mmCIF file of C-alpha atoms in Angstrom:
data_model
loop_
_atom_site.group_PDB
_atom_site.id
_atom_site.type_symbol
_atom_site.label_atom_id
_atom_site.label_comp_id
_atom_site.label_asym_id
_atom_site.label_seq_id
_atom_site.Cartn_x
_atom_site.Cartn_y
_atom_site.Cartn_z
ATOM 1 C CA UNK A 1 -0.110 0.019 -0.144
ATOM 2 C CA UNK A 2 1.476 3.168 -1.105
ATOM 3 C CA UNK A 3 2.062 6.400 1.526
ATOM 4 C CA UNK A 4 -0.807 8.620 1.453
ATOM 5 C CA UNK A 5 0.339 11.696 -0.801
ATOM 6 C CA UNK A 6 1.910 14.738 0.766
ATOM 7 C CA UNK A 7 -0.686 17.679 0.789
ATOM 8 C CA UNK A 8 0.796 20.762 -1.666
ATOM 9 C CA UNK A 9 2.088 23.668 -0.772
ATOM 10 C CA UNK A 10 1.631 26.648 -2.675
ATOM 11 C CA UNK A 11 2.422 30.582 -1.969
ATOM 12 C CA UNK A 12 0.538 33.501 -3.027
ATOM 13 C CA UNK A 13 2.888 36.569 -3.729
ATOM 14 C CA UNK A 14 0.606 39.869 -5.082
ATOM 15 C CA UNK A 15 1.817 42.818 -6.068
ATOM 16 C CA UNK A 16 1.630 45.637 -8.994
ATOM 17 C CA UNK A 17 4.550 44.465 -10.559
ATOM 18 C CA UNK A 18 4.960 47.778 -12.528
ATOM 19 C CA UNK A 19 7.382 47.008 -13.642
ATOM 20 C CA UNK A 20 8.487 43.215 -12.095
ATOM 21 C CA UNK A 21 12.177 43.386 -11.504
ATOM 22 C CA UNK A 22 15.000 40.956 -10.610
ATOM 23 C CA UNK A 23 14.482 41.399 -7.272
ATOM 24 C CA UNK A 24 10.728 40.346 -7.427
ATOM 25 C CA UNK A 25 11.761 37.234 -9.115
ATOM 26 C CA UNK A 26 14.841 36.129 -6.551
ATOM 27 C CA UNK A 27 12.836 36.573 -3.930
ATOM 28 C CA UNK A 28 10.083 33.956 -5.240
ATOM 29 C CA UNK A 29 12.387 31.744 -5.922
ATOM 30 C CA UNK A 30 14.024 32.084 -2.491
ATOM 31 C CA UNK A 31 10.621 31.311 -0.745
ATOM 32 C CA UNK A 32 10.327 28.590 -2.689
ATOM 33 C CA UNK A 33 12.964 26.626 -1.419
ATOM 34 C CA UNK A 34 13.029 28.300 1.879
ATOM 35 C CA UNK A 35 9.666 26.637 2.076
ATOM 36 C CA UNK A 36 10.041 23.907 -0.109
ATOM 37 C CA UNK A 37 6.487 24.915 -2.157
ATOM 38 C CA UNK A 38 5.245 23.137 -4.874
ATOM 39 C CA UNK A 39 5.355 26.335 -6.867
ATOM 40 C CA UNK A 40 4.409 30.113 -6.304
ATOM 41 C CA UNK A 41 1.373 32.072 -7.711
ATOM 42 C CA UNK A 42 2.786 35.413 -8.348
ATOM 43 C CA UNK A 43 -0.192 37.495 -8.965
ATOM 44 C CA UNK A 44 -0.227 41.028 -9.969
ATOM 45 C CA UNK A 45 -3.078 43.105 -8.830
ATOM 46 C CA UNK A 46 -5.854 45.078 -11.140
ATOM 47 C CA UNK A 47 -6.873 47.360 -8.790
ATOM 48 C CA UNK A 48 -4.894 47.260 -5.375
ATOM 49 C CA UNK A 49 -6.903 48.622 -2.539
ATOM 50 C CA UNK A 50 -3.900 49.980 -0.388
ATOM 51 C CA UNK A 51 -2.150 52.108 -3.207
ATOM 52 C CA UNK A 52 -2.108 53.877 -6.026
ATOM 53 C CA UNK A 53 -4.031 52.547 -9.709
ATOM 54 C CA UNK A 54 -0.397 51.418 -11.801
ATOM 55 C CA UNK A 55 0.164 53.770 -15.013
ATOM 56 C CA UNK A 56 0.040 50.494 -17.199
ATOM 57 C CA UNK A 57 -2.644 48.747 -17.135
ATOM 58 C CA UNK A 58 -2.898 44.823 -15.835
ATOM 59 C CA UNK A 59 -2.892 42.941 -19.008
ATOM 60 C CA UNK A 60 0.757 44.567 -19.699
ATOM 61 C CA UNK A 61 2.807 44.182 -16.172
ATOM 62 C CA UNK A 62 0.659 40.490 -16.415
ATOM 63 C CA UNK A 63 2.851 40.328 -20.178
ATOM 64 C CA UNK A 64 5.833 41.494 -18.471
ATOM 65 C CA UNK A 65 5.609 38.823 -15.562
ATOM 66 C CA UNK A 66 4.996 35.970 -17.888
ATOM 67 C CA UNK A 67 8.107 37.198 -19.588
ATOM 68 C CA UNK A 68 10.300 37.612 -16.366
ATOM 69 C CA UNK A 69 9.139 34.223 -14.905
ATOM 70 C CA UNK A 70 9.706 32.829 -18.268
ATOM 71 C CA UNK A 71 10.454 28.403 -17.281
ATOM 72 C CA UNK A 72 11.450 29.244 -14.096
ATOM 73 C CA UNK A 73 10.565 25.984 -11.724
ATOM 74 C CA UNK A 74 7.885 26.651 -9.864
ATOM 75 C CA UNK A 75 7.080 29.979 -10.767
ATOM 76 C CA UNK A 76 3.621 30.684 -12.254
ATOM 77 C CA UNK A 77 1.818 33.971 -13.028
ATOM 78 C CA UNK A 78 -1.613 34.025 -11.870
ATOM 79 C CA UNK A 79 -3.986 36.646 -13.678
ATOM 80 C CA UNK A 80 -7.327 35.801 -11.633
ATOM 81 C CA UNK A 81 -7.064 39.295 -9.897
ATOM 82 C CA UNK A 82 -7.536 41.087 -13.036
ATOM 83 C CA UNK A 83 -10.030 38.690 -14.639
ATOM 84 C CA UNK A 84 -12.123 39.289 -11.223
ATOM 85 C CA UNK A 85 -14.352 42.452 -11.241
ATOM 86 C CA UNK A 86 -13.555 45.452 -8.161
ATOM 87 C CA UNK A 87 -10.737 45.665 -5.629
ATOM 88 C CA UNK A 88 -8.247 42.928 -5.491
ATOM 89 C CA UNK A 89 -8.449 41.523 -2.318
ATOM 90 C CA UNK A 90 -6.440 38.877 -1.411
ATOM 91 C CA UNK A 91 -9.050 37.287 0.899
ATOM 92 C CA UNK A 92 -10.866 36.821 -2.500
ATOM 93 C CA UNK A 93 -7.380 35.913 -4.067
ATOM 94 C CA UNK A 94 -6.944 33.595 -1.320
ATOM 95 C CA UNK A 95 -10.335 32.195 -0.768
ATOM 96 C CA UNK A 96 -10.163 31.114 -4.920
ATOM 97 C CA UNK A 97 -7.130 29.338 -4.209
ATOM 98 C CA UNK A 98 -7.886 27.437 -1.665
ATOM 99 C CA UNK A 99 -11.324 26.476 -3.565
ATOM 100 C CA UNK A 100 -9.209 24.556 -5.964
ATOM 101 C CA UNK A 101 -6.085 23.711 -3.966
ATOM 102 C CA UNK A 102 -8.599 21.633 -1.057
ATOM 103 C CA UNK A 103 -8.453 22.042 2.440
ATOM 104 C CA UNK A 104 -5.235 20.184 3.492
ATOM 105 C CA UNK A 105 -3.210 22.231 0.604
ATOM 106 C CA UNK A 106 -0.428 24.359 2.851
ATOM 107 C CA UNK A 107 -1.541 27.393 1.661
ATOM 108 C CA UNK A 108 0.572 30.875 2.400
ATOM 109 C CA UNK A 109 -0.062 34.183 1.632
ATOM 110 C CA UNK A 110 3.766 36.089 1.049
ATOM 111 C CA UNK A 111 4.019 39.667 2.257
ATOM 112 C CA UNK A 112 7.403 41.778 2.506
ATOM 113 C CA UNK A 113 7.500 43.831 6.058
ATOM 114 C CA UNK A 114 6.185 47.233 4.798
ATOM 115 C CA UNK A 115 2.909 45.636 4.073
ATOM 116 C CA UNK A 116 2.792 43.200 7.251
ATOM 117 C CA UNK A 117 3.133 46.602 9.601
ATOM 118 C CA UNK A 118 -0.490 47.450 7.661
ATOM 119 C CA UNK A 119 -2.129 43.775 7.870
ATOM 120 C CA UNK A 120 -4.675 45.039 10.620
ATOM 121 C CA UNK A 121 -5.972 47.565 8.199
ATOM 122 C CA UNK A 122 -6.887 44.844 5.157
ATOM 123 C CA UNK A 123 -9.785 43.664 3.833
ATOM 124 C CA UNK A 124 -10.959 40.814 6.415
ATOM 125 C CA UNK A 125 -7.634 39.962 7.523
ATOM 126 C CA UNK A 126 -8.637 37.602 10.526
ATOM 127 C CA UNK A 127 -9.992 35.638 7.587
ATOM 128 C CA UNK A 128 -6.729 35.403 5.977
ATOM 129 C CA UNK A 129 -5.527 33.528 8.736
ATOM 130 C CA UNK A 130 -8.690 30.967 8.165
ATOM 131 C CA UNK A 131 -7.894 30.470 4.623
ATOM 132 C CA UNK A 132 -3.538 30.443 4.647
ATOM 133 C CA UNK A 133 -0.090 31.268 6.520
ATOM 134 C CA UNK A 134 1.278 33.932 6.180
ATOM 135 C CA UNK A 135 5.288 34.419 6.081
ATOM 136 C CA UNK A 136 6.632 37.877 6.292
ATOM 137 C CA UNK A 137 9.884 38.510 4.019
ATOM 138 C CA UNK A 138 12.016 40.657 6.889
ATOM 139 C CA UNK A 139 13.962 43.153 6.378
ATOM 140 C CA UNK A 140 16.775 43.306 8.938
ATOM 141 C CA UNK A 141 17.354 46.971 8.427
ATOM 142 C CA UNK A 142 13.833 48.262 8.775
ATOM 143 C CA UNK A 143 11.960 47.189 12.200
ATOM 144 C CA UNK A 144 9.449 48.929 13.877
ATOM 145 C CA UNK A 145 6.700 49.029 16.664
ATOM 146 C CA UNK A 146 3.318 46.986 15.737
ATOM 147 C CA UNK A 147 0.131 48.890 16.228
ATOM 148 C CA UNK A 148 -2.316 47.377 19.024
ATOM 149 C CA UNK A 149 -4.328 45.777 16.457
ATOM 150 C CA UNK A 150 -2.258 43.753 14.762
ATOM 151 C CA UNK A 151 -0.604 42.670 18.058
ATOM 152 C CA UNK A 152 -4.152 41.430 18.616
ATOM 153 C CA UNK A 153 -4.706 40.000 14.586
ATOM 154 C CA UNK A 154 -1.754 37.994 14.943
ATOM 155 C CA UNK A 155 -1.502 37.015 18.922
ATOM 156 C CA UNK A 156 -0.767 33.184 19.288
ATOM 157 C CA UNK A 157 -0.275 32.444 15.680
ATOM 158 C CA UNK A 158 3.559 32.846 15.751
ATOM 159 C CA UNK A 159 5.799 29.968 14.700
ATOM 160 C CA UNK A 160 9.439 29.513 14.885
ATOM 161 C CA UNK A 161 10.606 27.252 12.148
ATOM 162 C CA UNK A 162 8.964 25.911 8.295
ATOM 163 C CA UNK A 163 8.206 22.392 10.039
ATOM 164 C CA UNK A 164 5.832 23.636 12.367
ATOM 165 C CA UNK A 165 4.464 25.948 10.063
ATOM 166 C CA UNK A 166 3.428 23.123 7.708
ATOM 167 C CA UNK A 167 1.988 20.810 9.891
ATOM 168 C CA UNK A 168 -1.140 22.500 9.480
ATOM 169 C CA UNK A 169 -3.012 24.069 6.209
ATOM 170 C CA UNK A 170 -3.335 27.588 7.426
ATOM 171 C CA UNK A 171 -3.441 29.818 10.309
ATOM 172 C CA UNK A 172 0.100 30.487 11.136
ATOM 173 C CA UNK A 173 2.352 32.999 11.168
ATOM 174 C CA UNK A 174 6.426 32.952 10.335
ATOM 175 C CA UNK A 175 8.965 35.520 9.789
ATOM 176 C CA UNK A 176 11.514 34.723 7.310
ATOM 177 C CA UNK A 177 15.170 36.513 6.043
ATOM 178 C CA UNK A 178 15.912 35.332 2.654
ATOM 179 C CA UNK A 179 19.366 35.362 1.429
ATOM 180 C CA UNK A 180 19.637 37.651 -1.178
ATOM 181 C CA UNK A 181 17.948 40.858 -0.752
ATOM 182 C CA UNK A 182 18.186 43.245 -3.654
ATOM 183 C CA UNK A 183 17.138 46.510 -2.828
ATOM 184 C CA UNK A 184 15.648 47.390 -6.401
ATOM 185 C CA UNK A 185 13.060 49.791 -6.428
ATOM 186 C CA UNK A 186 10.236 49.923 -8.946
ATOM 187 C CA UNK A 187 9.597 53.517 -8.628
ATOM 188 C CA UNK A 188 13.509 54.219 -9.024
ATOM 189 C CA UNK A 189 12.944 51.664 -12.053
ATOM 190 C CA UNK A 190 10.175 53.712 -13.493
ATOM 191 C CA UNK A 191 11.772 56.997 -12.516
ATOM 192 C CA UNK A 192 14.939 55.983 -14.489
ATOM 193 C CA UNK A 193 13.117 55.404 -17.380
ATOM 194 C CA UNK A 194 11.211 58.613 -17.470
ATOM 195 C CA UNK A 195 14.458 60.142 -17.457
ATOM 196 C CA UNK A 196 15.667 58.263 -20.740
ATOM 197 C CA UNK A 197 18.187 56.356 -18.121
ATOM 198 C CA UNK A 198 19.468 52.640 -18.510
ATOM 199 C CA UNK A 199 17.360 50.126 -16.505
ATOM 200 C CA UNK A 200 19.643 47.493 -17.864
ATOM 201 C CA UNK A 201 20.315 44.317 -15.703
ATOM 202 C CA UNK A 202 17.712 45.471 -13.137
ATOM 203 C CA UNK A 203 15.055 43.564 -15.186
ATOM 204 C CA UNK A 204 14.891 40.419 -17.034
ATOM 205 C CA UNK A 205 16.437 41.064 -20.939
ATOM 206 C CA UNK A 206 12.819 40.028 -22.211
ATOM 207 C CA UNK A 207 11.049 42.697 -19.876
ATOM 208 C CA UNK A 208 13.866 45.678 -20.656
ATOM 209 C CA UNK A 209 12.922 44.717 -24.322
ATOM 210 C CA UNK A 210 8.923 44.565 -23.890
ATOM 211 C CA UNK A 211 8.917 47.902 -21.756
ATOM 212 C CA UNK A 212 11.298 49.932 -24.056
ATOM 213 C CA UNK A 213 9.495 48.819 -27.561
ATOM 214 C CA UNK A 214 6.390 50.026 -25.928
ATOM 215 C CA UNK A 215 7.671 53.476 -24.559
ATOM 216 C CA UNK A 216 6.268 52.425 -20.669
ATOM 217 C CA UNK A 217 6.699 54.460 -18.419
ATOM 218 C CA UNK A 218 8.218 57.085 -20.147
#
């Protein structure tokens, strides 16, 4: 009799990816390795609820993300947010993934430390933990006190290791430091493009060719 198949391990890594750069992609690879994930869904938001609407439309940002990922094993461009009407709430995206993957899948929402500080202000923040684990990619040079609302939201949820996190399908909180921390900013890339300056080696070659050919961000 064969052993029971292990439940899938999947992460959602959302963002505007405006444009996607090598820092985004390297972080996704290292997240997959650190958590032993089957795949990372990189999800471009159509209407981000917590920041200004990007100047480049969702279809173009998704195209650039797909070009950047190319054939990288375990990374997947997931366009479900821009196929859905209304704001790109993470709860709706996680619910959709949970429905596809089943109740025993280990589902992770990964986010950066800056976004984590505002997690209690998100749409239905407690439901995020009902649907998935939250993994915070820490920045060692960036630590701030947590708000009272965030302290309440995460009370009793934090775990110290990946193994402990993956014992259950959802509900945990793990802080994670990735080995390569690239100080690359999409904002700085857009500003360089506006000034006509080089963005070589900040973006995958295919993404650079795509946006220069279409004069995006000019």
